[in-house]
Structures are given as C-alpha cells and as structure tokens.
mmCIF file of C-alpha atoms and ligand atoms in Angstrom:
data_model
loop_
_atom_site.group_PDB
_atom_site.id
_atom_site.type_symbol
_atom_site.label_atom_id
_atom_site.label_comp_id
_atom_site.label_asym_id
_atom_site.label_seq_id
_atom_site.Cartn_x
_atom_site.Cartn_y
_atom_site.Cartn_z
ATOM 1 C CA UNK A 27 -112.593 -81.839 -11.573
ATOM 2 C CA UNK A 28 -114.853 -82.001 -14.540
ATOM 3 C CA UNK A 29 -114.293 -83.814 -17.683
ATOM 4 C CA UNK A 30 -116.168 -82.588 -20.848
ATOM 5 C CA UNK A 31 -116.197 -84.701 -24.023
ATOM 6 C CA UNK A 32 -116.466 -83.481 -27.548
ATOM 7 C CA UNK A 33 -116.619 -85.856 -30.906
ATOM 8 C CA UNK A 34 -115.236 -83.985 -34.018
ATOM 9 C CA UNK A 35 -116.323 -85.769 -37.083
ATOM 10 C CA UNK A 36 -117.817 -88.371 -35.460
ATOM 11 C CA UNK A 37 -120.405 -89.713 -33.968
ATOM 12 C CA UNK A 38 -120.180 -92.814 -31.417
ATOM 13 C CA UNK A 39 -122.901 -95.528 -30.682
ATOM 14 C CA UNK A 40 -124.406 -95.766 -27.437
ATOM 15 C CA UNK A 41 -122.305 -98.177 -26.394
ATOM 16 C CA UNK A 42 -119.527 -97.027 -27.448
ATOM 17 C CA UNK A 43 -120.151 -93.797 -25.075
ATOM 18 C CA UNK A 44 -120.680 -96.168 -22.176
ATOM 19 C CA UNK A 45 -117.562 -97.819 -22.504
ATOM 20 C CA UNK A 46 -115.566 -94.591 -22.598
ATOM 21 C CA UNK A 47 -116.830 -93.376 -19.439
ATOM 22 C CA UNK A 48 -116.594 -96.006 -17.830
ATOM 23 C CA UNK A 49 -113.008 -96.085 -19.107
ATOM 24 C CA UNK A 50 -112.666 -92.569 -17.966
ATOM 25 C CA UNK A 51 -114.195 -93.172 -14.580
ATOM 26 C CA UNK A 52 -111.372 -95.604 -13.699
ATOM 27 C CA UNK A 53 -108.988 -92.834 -15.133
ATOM 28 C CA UNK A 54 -110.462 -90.747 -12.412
ATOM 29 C CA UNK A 55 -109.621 -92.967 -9.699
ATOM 30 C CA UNK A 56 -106.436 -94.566 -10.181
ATOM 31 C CA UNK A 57 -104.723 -91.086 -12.001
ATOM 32 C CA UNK A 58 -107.090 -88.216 -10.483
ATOM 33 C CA UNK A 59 -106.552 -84.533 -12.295
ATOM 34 C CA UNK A 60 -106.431 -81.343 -10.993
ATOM 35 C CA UNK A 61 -107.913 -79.137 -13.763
ATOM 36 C CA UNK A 62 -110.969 -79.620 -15.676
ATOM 37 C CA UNK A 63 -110.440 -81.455 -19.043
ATOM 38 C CA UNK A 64 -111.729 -81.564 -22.516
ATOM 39 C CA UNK A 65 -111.373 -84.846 -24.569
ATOM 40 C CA UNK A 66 -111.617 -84.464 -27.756
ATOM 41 C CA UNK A 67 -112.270 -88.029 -30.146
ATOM 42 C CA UNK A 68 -111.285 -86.097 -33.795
ATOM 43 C CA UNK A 69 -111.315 -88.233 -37.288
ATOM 44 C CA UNK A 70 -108.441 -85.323 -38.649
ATOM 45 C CA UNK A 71 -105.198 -85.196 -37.360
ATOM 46 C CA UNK A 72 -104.383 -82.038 -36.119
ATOM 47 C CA UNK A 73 -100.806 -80.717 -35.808
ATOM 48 C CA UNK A 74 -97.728 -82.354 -34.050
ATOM 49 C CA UNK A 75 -100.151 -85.466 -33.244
ATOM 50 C CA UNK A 76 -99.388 -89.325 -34.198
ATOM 51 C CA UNK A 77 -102.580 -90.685 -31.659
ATOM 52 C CA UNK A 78 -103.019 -88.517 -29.437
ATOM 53 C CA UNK A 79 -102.051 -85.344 -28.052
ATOM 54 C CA UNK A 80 -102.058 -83.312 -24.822
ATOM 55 C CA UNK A 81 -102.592 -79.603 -24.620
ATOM 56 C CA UNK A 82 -101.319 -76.846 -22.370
ATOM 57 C CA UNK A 83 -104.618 -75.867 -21.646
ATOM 58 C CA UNK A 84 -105.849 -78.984 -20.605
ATOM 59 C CA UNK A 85 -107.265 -80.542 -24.108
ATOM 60 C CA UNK A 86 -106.383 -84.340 -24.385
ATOM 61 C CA UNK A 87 -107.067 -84.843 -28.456
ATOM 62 C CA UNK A 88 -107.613 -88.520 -29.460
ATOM 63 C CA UNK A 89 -107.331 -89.568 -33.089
ATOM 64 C CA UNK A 90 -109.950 -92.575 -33.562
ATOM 65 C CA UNK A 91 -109.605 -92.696 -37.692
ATOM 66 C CA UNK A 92 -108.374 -96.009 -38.994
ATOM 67 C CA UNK A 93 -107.610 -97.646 -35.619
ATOM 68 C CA UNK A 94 -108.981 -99.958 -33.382
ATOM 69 C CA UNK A 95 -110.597 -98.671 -30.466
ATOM 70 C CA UNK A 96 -108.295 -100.845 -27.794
ATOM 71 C CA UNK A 97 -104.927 -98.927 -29.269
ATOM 72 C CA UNK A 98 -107.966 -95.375 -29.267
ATOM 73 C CA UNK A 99 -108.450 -96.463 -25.197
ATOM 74 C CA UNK A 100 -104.904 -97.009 -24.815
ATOM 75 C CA UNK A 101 -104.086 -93.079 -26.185
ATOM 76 C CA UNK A 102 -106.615 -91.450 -24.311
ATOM 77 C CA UNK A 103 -104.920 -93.047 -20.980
ATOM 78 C CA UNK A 104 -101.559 -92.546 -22.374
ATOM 79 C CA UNK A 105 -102.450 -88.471 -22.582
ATOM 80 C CA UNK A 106 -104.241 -88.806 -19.287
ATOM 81 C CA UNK A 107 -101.183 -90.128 -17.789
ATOM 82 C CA UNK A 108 -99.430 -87.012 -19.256
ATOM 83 C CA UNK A 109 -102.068 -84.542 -18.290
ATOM 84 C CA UNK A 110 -101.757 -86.221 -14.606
ATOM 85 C CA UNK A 111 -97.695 -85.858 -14.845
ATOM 86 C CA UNK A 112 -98.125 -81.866 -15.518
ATOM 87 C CA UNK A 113 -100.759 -81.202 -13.288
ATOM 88 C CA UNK A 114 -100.753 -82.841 -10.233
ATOM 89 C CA UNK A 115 -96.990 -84.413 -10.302
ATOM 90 C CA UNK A 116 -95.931 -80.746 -11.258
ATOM 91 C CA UNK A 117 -92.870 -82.051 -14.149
ATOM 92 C CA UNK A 118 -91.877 -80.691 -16.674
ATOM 93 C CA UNK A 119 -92.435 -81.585 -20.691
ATOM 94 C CA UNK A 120 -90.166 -84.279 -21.662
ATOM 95 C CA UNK A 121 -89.137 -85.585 -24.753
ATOM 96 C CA UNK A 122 -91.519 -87.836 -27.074
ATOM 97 C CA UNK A 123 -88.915 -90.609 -27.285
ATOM 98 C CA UNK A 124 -87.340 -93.055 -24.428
ATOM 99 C CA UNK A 125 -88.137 -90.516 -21.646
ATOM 100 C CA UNK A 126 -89.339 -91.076 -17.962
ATOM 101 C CA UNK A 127 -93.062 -89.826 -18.251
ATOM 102 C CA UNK A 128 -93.079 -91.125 -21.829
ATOM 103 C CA UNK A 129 -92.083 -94.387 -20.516
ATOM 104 C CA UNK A 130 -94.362 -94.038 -17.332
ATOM 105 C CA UNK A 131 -97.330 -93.550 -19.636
ATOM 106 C CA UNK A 132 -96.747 -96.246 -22.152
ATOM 107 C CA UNK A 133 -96.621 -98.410 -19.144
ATOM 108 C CA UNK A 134 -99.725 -97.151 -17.279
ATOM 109 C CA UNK A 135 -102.060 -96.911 -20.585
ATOM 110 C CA UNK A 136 -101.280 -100.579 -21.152
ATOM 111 C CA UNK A 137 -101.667 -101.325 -17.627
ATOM 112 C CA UNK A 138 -105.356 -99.630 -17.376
ATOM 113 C CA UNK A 139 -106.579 -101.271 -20.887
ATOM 114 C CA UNK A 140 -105.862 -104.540 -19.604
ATOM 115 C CA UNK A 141 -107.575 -103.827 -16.071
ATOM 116 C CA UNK A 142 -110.817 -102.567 -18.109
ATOM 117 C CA UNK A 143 -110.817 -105.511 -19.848
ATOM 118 C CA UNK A 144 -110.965 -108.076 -17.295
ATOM 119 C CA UNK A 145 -113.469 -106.045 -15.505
ATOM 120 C CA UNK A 146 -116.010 -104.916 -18.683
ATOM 121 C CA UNK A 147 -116.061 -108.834 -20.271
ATOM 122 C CA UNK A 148 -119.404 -108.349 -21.575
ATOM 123 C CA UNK A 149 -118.407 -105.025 -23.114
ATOM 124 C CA UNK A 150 -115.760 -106.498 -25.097
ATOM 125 C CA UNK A 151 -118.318 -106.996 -28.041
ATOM 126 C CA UNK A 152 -118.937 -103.617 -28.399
ATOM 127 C CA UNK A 153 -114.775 -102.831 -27.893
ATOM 128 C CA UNK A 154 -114.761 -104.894 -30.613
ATOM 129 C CA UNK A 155 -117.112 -105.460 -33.600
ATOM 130 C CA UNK A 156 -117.046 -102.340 -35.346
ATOM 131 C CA UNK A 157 -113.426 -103.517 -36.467
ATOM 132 C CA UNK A 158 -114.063 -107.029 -37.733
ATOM 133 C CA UNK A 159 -113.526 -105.281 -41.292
ATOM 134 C CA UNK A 160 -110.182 -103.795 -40.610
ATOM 135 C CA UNK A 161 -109.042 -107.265 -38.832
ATOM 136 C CA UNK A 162 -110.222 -109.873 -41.467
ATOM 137 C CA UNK A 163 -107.738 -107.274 -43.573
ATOM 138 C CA UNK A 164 -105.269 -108.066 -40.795
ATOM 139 C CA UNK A 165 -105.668 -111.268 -41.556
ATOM 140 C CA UNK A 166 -105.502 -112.087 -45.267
ATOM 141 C CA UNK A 167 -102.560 -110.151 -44.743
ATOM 142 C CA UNK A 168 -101.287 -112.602 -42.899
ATOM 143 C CA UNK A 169 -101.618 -115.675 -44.420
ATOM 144 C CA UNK A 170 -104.281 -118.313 -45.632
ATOM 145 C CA UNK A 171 -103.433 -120.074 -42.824
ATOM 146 C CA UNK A 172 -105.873 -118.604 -39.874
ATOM 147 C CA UNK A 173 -108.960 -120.807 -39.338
ATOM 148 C CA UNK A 174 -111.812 -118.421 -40.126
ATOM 149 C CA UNK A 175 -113.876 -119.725 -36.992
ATOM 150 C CA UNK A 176 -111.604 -117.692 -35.187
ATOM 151 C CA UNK A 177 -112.947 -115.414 -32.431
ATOM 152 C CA UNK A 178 -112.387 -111.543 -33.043
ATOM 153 C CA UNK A 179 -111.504 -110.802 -29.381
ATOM 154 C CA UNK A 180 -108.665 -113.786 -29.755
ATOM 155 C CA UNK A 181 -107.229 -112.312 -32.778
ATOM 156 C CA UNK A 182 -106.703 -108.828 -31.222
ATOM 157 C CA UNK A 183 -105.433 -109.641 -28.093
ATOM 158 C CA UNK A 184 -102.591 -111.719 -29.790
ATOM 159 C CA UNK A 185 -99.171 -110.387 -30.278
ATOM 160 C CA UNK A 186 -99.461 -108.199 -33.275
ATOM 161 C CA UNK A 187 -97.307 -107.896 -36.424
ATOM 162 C CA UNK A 188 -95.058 -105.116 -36.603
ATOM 163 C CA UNK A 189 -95.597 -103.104 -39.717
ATOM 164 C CA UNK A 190 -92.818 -102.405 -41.792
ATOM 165 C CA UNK A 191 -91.709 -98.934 -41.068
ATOM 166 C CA UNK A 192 -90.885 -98.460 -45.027
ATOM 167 C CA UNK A 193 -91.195 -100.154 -49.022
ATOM 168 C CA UNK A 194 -89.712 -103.669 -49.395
ATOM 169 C CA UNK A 195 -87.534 -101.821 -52.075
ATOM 170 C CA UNK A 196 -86.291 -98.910 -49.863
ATOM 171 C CA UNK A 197 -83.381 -100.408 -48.990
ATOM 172 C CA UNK A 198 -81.831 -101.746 -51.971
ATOM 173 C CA UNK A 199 -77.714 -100.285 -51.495
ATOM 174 C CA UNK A 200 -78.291 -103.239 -48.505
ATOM 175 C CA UNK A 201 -80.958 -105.947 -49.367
ATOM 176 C CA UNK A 202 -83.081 -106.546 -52.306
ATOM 177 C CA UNK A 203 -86.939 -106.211 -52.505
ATOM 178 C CA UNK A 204 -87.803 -110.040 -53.362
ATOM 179 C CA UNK A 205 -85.837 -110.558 -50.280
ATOM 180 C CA UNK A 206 -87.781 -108.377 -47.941
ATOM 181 C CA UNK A 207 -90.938 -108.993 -49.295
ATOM 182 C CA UNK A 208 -90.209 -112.826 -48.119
ATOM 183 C CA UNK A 209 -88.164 -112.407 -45.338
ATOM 184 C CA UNK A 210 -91.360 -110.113 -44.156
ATOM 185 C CA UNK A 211 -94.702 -112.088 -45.192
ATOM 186 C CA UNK A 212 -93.337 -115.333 -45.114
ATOM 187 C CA UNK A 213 -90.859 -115.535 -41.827
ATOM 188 C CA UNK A 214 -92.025 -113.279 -39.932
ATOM 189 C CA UNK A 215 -95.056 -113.876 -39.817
ATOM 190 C CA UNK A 216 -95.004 -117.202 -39.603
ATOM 191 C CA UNK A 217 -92.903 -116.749 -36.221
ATOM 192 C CA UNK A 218 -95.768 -114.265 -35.289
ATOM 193 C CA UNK A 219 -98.210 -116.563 -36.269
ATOM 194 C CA UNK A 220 -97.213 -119.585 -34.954
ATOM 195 C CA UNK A 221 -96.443 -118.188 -31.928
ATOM 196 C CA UNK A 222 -100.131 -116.596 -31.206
ATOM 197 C CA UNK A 223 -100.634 -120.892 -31.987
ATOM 198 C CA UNK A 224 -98.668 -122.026 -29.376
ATOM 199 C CA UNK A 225 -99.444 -119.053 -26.805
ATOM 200 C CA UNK A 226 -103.609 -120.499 -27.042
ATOM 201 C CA UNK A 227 -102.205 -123.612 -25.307
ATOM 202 C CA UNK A 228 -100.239 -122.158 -22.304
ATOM 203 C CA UNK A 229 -100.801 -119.376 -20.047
ATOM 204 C CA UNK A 230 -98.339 -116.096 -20.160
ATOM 205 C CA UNK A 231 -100.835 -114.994 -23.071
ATOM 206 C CA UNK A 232 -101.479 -111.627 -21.525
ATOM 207 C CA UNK A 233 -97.714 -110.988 -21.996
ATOM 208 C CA UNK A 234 -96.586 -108.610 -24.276
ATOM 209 C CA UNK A 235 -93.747 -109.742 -26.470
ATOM 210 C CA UNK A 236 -90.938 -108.350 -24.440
ATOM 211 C CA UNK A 237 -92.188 -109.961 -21.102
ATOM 212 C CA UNK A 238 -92.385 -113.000 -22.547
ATOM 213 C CA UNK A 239 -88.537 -112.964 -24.015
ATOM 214 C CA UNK A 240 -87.432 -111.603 -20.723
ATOM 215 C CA UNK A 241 -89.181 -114.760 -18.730
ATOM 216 C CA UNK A 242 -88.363 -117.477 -21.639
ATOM 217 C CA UNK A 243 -87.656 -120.379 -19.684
ATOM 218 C CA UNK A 244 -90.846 -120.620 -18.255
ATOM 219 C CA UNK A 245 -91.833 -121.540 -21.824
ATOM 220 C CA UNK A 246 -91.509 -124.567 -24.301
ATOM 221 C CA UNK A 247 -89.223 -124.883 -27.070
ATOM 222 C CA UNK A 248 -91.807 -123.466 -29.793
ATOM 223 C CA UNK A 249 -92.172 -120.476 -27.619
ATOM 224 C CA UNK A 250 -88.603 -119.689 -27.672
ATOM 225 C CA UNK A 251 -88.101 -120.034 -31.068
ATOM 226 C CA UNK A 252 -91.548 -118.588 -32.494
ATOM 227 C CA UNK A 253 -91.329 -115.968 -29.756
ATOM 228 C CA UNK A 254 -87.260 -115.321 -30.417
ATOM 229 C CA UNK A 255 -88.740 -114.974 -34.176
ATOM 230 C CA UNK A 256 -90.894 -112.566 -33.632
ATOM 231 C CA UNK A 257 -88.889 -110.318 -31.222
ATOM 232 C CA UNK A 258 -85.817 -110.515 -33.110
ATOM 233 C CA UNK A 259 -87.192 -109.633 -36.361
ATOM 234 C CA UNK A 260 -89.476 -106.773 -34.879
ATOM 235 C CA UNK A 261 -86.501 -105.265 -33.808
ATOM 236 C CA UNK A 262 -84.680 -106.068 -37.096
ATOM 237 C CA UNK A 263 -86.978 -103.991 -38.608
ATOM 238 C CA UNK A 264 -86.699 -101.089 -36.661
ATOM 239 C CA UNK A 265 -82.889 -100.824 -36.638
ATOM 240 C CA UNK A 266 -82.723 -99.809 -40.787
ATOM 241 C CA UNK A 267 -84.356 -97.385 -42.886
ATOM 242 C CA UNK A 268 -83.404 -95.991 -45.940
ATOM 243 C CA UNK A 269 -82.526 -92.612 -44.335
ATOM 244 C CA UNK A 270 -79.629 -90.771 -43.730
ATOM 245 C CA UNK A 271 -78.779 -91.173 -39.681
ATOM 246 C CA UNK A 272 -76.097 -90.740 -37.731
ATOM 247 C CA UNK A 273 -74.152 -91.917 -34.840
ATOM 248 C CA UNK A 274 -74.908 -89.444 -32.032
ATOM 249 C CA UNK A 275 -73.876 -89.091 -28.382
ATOM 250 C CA UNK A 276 -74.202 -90.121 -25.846
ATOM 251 C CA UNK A 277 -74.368 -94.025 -27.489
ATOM 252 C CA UNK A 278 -70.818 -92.358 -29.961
ATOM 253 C CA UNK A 279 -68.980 -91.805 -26.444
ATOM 254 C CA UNK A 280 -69.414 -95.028 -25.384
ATOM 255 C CA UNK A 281 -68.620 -96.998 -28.199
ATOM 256 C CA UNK A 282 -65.408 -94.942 -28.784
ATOM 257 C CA UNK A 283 -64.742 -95.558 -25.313
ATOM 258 C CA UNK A 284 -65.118 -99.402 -25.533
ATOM 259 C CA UNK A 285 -64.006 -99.879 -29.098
ATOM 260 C CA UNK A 286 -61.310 -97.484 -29.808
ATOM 261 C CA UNK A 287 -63.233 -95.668 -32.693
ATOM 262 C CA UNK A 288 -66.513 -96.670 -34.533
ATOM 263 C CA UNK A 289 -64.258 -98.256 -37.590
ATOM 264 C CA UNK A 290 -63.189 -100.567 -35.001
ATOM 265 C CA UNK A 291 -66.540 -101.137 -33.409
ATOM 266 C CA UNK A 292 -67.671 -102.211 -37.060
ATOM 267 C CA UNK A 293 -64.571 -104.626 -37.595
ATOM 268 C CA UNK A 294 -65.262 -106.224 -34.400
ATOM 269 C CA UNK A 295 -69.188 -106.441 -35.063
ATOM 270 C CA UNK A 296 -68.324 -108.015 -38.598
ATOM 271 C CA UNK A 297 -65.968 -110.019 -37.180
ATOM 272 C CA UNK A 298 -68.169 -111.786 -34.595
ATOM 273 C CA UNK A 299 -70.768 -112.303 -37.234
ATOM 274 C CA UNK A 300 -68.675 -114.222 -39.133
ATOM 275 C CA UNK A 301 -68.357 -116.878 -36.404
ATOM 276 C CA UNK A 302 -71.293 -117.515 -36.128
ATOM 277 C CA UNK A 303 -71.817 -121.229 -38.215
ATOM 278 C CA UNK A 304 -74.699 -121.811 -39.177
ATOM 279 C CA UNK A 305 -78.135 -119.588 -38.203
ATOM 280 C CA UNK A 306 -78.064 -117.207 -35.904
ATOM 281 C CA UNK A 307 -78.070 -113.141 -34.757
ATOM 282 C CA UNK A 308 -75.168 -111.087 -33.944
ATOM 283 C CA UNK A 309 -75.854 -107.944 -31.649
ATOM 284 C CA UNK A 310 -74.750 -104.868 -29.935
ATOM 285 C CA UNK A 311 -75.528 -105.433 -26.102
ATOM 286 C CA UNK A 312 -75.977 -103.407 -23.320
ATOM 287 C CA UNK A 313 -74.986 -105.719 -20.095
ATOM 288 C CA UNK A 314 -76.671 -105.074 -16.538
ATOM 289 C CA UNK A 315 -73.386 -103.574 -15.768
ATOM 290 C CA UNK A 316 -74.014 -100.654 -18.468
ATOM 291 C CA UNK A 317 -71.418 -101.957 -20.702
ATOM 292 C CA UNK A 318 -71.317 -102.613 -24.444
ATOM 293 C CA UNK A 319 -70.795 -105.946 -25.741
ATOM 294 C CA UNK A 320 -70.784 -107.757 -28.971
ATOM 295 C CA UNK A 321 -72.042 -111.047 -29.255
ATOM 296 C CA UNK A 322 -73.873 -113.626 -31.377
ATOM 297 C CA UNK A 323 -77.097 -116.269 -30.314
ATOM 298 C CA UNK A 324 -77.939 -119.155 -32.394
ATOM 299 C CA UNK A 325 -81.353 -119.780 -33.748
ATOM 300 C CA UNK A 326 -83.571 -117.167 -32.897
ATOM 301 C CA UNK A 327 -82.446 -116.811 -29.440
ATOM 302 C CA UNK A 328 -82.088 -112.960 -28.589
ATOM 303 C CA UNK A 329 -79.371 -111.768 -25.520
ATOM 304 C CA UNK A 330 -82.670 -110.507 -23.577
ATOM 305 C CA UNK A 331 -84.074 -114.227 -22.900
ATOM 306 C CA UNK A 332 -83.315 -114.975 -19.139
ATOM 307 C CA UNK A 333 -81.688 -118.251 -20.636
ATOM 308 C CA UNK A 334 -79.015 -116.228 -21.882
ATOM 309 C CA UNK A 335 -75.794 -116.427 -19.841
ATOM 310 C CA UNK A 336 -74.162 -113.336 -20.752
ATOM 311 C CA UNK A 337 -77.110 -111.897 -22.159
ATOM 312 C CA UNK A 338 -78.373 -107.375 -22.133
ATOM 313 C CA UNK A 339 -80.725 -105.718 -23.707
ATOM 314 C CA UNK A 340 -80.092 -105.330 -27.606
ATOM 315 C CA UNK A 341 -79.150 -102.055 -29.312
ATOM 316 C CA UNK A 342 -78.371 -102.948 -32.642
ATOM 317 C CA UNK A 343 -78.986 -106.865 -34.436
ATOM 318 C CA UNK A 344 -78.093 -108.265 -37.708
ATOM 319 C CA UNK A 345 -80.126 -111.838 -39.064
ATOM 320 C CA UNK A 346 -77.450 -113.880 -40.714
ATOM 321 C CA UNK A 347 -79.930 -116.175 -41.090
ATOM 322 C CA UNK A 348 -79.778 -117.835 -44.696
ATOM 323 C CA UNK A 349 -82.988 -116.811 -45.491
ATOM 324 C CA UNK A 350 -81.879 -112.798 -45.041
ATOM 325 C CA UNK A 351 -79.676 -112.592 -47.925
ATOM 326 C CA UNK A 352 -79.004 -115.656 -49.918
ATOM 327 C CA UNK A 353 -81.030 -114.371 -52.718
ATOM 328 C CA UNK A 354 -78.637 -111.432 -53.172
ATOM 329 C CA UNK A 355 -75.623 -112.555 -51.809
ATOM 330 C CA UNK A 356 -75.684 -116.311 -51.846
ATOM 331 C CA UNK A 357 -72.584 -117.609 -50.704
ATOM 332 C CA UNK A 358 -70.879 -114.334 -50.023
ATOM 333 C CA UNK A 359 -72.295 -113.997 -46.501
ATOM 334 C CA UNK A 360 -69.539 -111.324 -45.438
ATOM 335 C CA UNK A 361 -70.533 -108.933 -47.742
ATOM 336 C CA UNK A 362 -74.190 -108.811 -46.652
ATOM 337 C CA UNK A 363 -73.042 -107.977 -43.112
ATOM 338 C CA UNK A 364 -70.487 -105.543 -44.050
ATOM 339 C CA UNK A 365 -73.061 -103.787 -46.570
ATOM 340 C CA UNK A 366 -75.577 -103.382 -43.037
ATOM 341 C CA UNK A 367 -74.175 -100.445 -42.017
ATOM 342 C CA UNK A 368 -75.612 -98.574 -45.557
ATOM 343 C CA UNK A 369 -78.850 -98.699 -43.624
ATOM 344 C CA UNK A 370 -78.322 -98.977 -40.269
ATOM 345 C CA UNK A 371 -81.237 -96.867 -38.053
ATOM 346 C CA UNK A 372 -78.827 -95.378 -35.639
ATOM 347 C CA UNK A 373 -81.702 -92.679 -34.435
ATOM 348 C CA UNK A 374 -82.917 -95.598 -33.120
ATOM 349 C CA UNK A 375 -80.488 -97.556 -32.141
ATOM 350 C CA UNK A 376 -79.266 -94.418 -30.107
ATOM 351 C CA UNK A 377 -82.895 -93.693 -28.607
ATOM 352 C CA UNK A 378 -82.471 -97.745 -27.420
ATOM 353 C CA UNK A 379 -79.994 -96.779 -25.268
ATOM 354 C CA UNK A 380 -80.524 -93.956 -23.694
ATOM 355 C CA UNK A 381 -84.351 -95.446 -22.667
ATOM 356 C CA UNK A 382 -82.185 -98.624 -21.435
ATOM 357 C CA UNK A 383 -79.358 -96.485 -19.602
ATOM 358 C CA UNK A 384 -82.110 -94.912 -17.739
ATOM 359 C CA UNK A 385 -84.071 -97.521 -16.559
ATOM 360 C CA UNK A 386 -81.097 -98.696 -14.737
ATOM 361 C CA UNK A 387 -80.305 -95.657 -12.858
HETATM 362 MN MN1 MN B 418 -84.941 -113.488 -40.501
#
C-alpha cells in the first residue's frame, strides 16, 4: 500500500512535511489500507466538502485554509478512518450525520491526534506556531481577560468556544440581538473561560467537554458550574436557528407516543419550565431506558452529569436563566419559553437522537 501526497495551492515547510508523515505512518499501523492512496492538502474547497473529503477512487482531500493544523490532522485521520471502513472493513457509505462509521471516525481521529501528541512533544512547536495569528484573534475575541504570557500550545488544547452557528439578530420572532450578543460574549465565555482556569489546576484536562460532564463528580464545584456553563450553552446554541425545520420521525413517533401529540409535548415542556424558581435549564431527555422525559436542573447542572439522579442524555434545552431574556421579556418569563419553539433546531434535535438511540443498541 502506497500513499502519495499532493499540495494544491500550497506549499508546506519542512517541518511541517515531517510531521505529516509521521502522522501518516501511525495511520498506517493502527488503521492499515488496502488500496494505494492520494492525499491531497488543497487551499479551495472543492465540492460536497466541509474539511475533508473521501473519494471513491481512493483520494482523501484535506482542506488546510483558515484552520489550525491540529483540527487539519484530525480530518486527514477522520477520512482515513473512512477510507479504512470501505476498504478493508468492506461497509457501505453511511450518512454524514450521527451514523456508526461517522461516529467511529470522529472518535478514532481524536483518539490518534492526541496519541501523536504525547509522542511528537518537541514537534508541537512546529504543530503550532504558524497559527499564533489566528489564535491571538481567538483571543481578543474572547475577552481582555487572558494573561498574554500565555503559552500557545495551552491555549489550543483548552476546551474551545463554540461558534455561533448564525447573526446575533437572526433570531429575533424569539430573542433579541442585544440579548444574544451578551448572553454569547459575556456568559458564555466566561463559563468557557473560566473553566480552561480551573481545568490548569486539576487533572481531567485532556477531557473533552462531554467526558468531563459525564464524570462530574470527580470535579470541584467551579468545574461543575463553569463546565455545566459551557456544555449547556454549547448545546443551547445548536438547538435554534432561524430556519424553517421540522419535527421528523423517528424522534415525532416517540414523542406522540409518550406525550399524546406534540401540542401536548409543548404544554408539558412549558409547564415544567415554569417550576423551575429561580435559575436553571429545562430539557427533553433521553433516559438509559430509551425513554423521553422532561425535566428541569438548577444552576447550570445538565441531566448528563453522573450527579444527576434521574439524569439522560439531552435532546432539546431551554436557559431560563435571567440573563436569557430579561432584556426582552423582563418579568414575563412564560412568554420567552413559549415563544422557543419559533426557533427551535429540530434537524438537530432529531439527529441527537437517533446518534443517542444507537449507541445504546
Ligand atoms: Mn445562559
């Protein structure tokens, strides 16, 4: 099995070559290929591609434009993964979204970054420096806050802010864009900040964010809460957008089948919200037993922590905390949660749940 390696558009250090083979001779060994394969690192993106992109005849195309070369590592194992799925594990294509290979490679790609890394220490400089301009923009984003004495390699292996999968103003029949624009910059990034603070002083920092909700009590208060804060909001984000979606199957059956109807679903999801005093989350569960449930945390306390009684993996959360609509709404709290359904994200509330269902069979 060969592997040739093109650069469209541009034109790598030394280094930088160095590090990718090495990268790709671990590939070798831990996911070995059948066929002969062409990677091609291309600054355009070319058709049906996000990152990266597997052909059928063997061409693994990796976008490196605007990104930093640990997420550019991560797709070309991610495509690998795929390449070794079709050719040597014989399945067939699945869908982009929440399926098994899909799933399988997200896990593997972040499984072999982090392996290279503790092996290649002294390459991490060259992984590395070339993006010190895109993250000191990371970071004025952020906030004034950061120490500038700050390491590079610290900052990147932090857990990262979500970006904001559309305008502050885009979702204005639901929440106005003053609102966002704080409930964004200044809360949740805080969380996200002060979290990456408090992860420095205890160990679980190689965690990703979900890991570290699932195994919360191993961790101190500030955790919890920075860490809930973070999760919880990352998620927020992700369950609205200003487009049109609807509630599909199979996610529709099973509501209907728990709730009646989806009218009653909402009543019931409203309804639960509303007792919540005080600060908190209301959500749309999915229990170990594969059932749906409704329930509320307070704080930022999400029904994945393992300190969580009655807790499941959420499909669907609404922040009734204060600082989400008071702005708009001020005391008319019940409004503001009955308006959330103008922009709920049900593609992805539905794509939640079928990933989840899965895992558990
Ligand atoms: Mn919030």
């Amino acid at each position: 099995m060969e592997v040739e390696i093109k650069y469209d558009g541009c034109t790598p250090t030394k280094e930088e070559k160095i590090l990718i083979n090495r990268f790709i001779n671990n590939l070798k060994k831990s996911h070995p290929l059948n066929d002969d394969v062409t990677i091609v690192f291309q600054t355009e993106r070319s058709e049906k591609m996000t990152t990266g992109v597997r052909t059928n005849n063997h061409k693994l195309k990796i976008l490196v434009k605007d990104r930093l070369n640990r997420d550019i590592l991560r797709t070309v194992a991610h495509e690998w993964v795929h390449e070794h799925q079709r050719s040597v594990l014989k399945r067939k294509k699945q869908k982009n979204i929440g399926s098994e290979n899909e799933n399988e490679a997200n896990a593997k790609s972040g499984e072999e970054v982090k392996k290279f890394e503790k092996t290649n220490k002294k390459l991490e400089k060259t992984i590395y420096s070339r993006f010190s301009e895109e993250i000191s923009k990371i970071e004025s984003i952020l906030n004034e806050e950061i120490p500038s004495n700050r390491k590079i390699i610290s900052e990147i292996k932090k857990i990262s802010i979500e970006q904001l999968p559309y305008d502050y103003d885009s979702l204005g029949s639901f929440i106005d864009d003053e609102t966002m624009k704080t409930h964004y910059t200044k809360h949740y990034k805080g969380y996200v900040e002060k979290l990456n603070l408090e992860l420095e002083k205890v160990s679980g920092k190689d965690m990703d964010i979900e890991e570290i909700i699932k195994k919360i009590s191993r961790f101190n208060k500030k955790v919890k809460n920075n860490g809930g804060g973070a999760f919880n909001h990352a998620l927020f984000w992700k369950m609205m957008t200003p487009k049109k979606t609807t509630l599909k199957n199979p996610l529709l059956f099973k509501i209907e089948k728990t709730f009646e109807s989806v009218e009653l679903f909402k009543e019931k999801f409203e309804e639960i919200a509303k007792t919540r005093f005080g600060s908190g989350w209301v959500w749309l569960i999915l229990t170990k037993n594969n059932t749906l449930k409704i329930v509320t945390t307070p704080n930022q306390d999400n029904p994945l922590m393992d300190t969580e009684k009655n807790g499941g993996y959420p499909l669907l959360g609404l922040d009734i905390w204060e600082h989400a609509y008071y702005l708009k709404y001020k005391n008319e709290r019940d409004k503001y949660i009955h308006n959330f359904w103008k922009v709920v994200n049900w593609d992805f509330v539905c794509d939640v749940y079928v990933s989840q269902t899965k895992k558990k069979i």
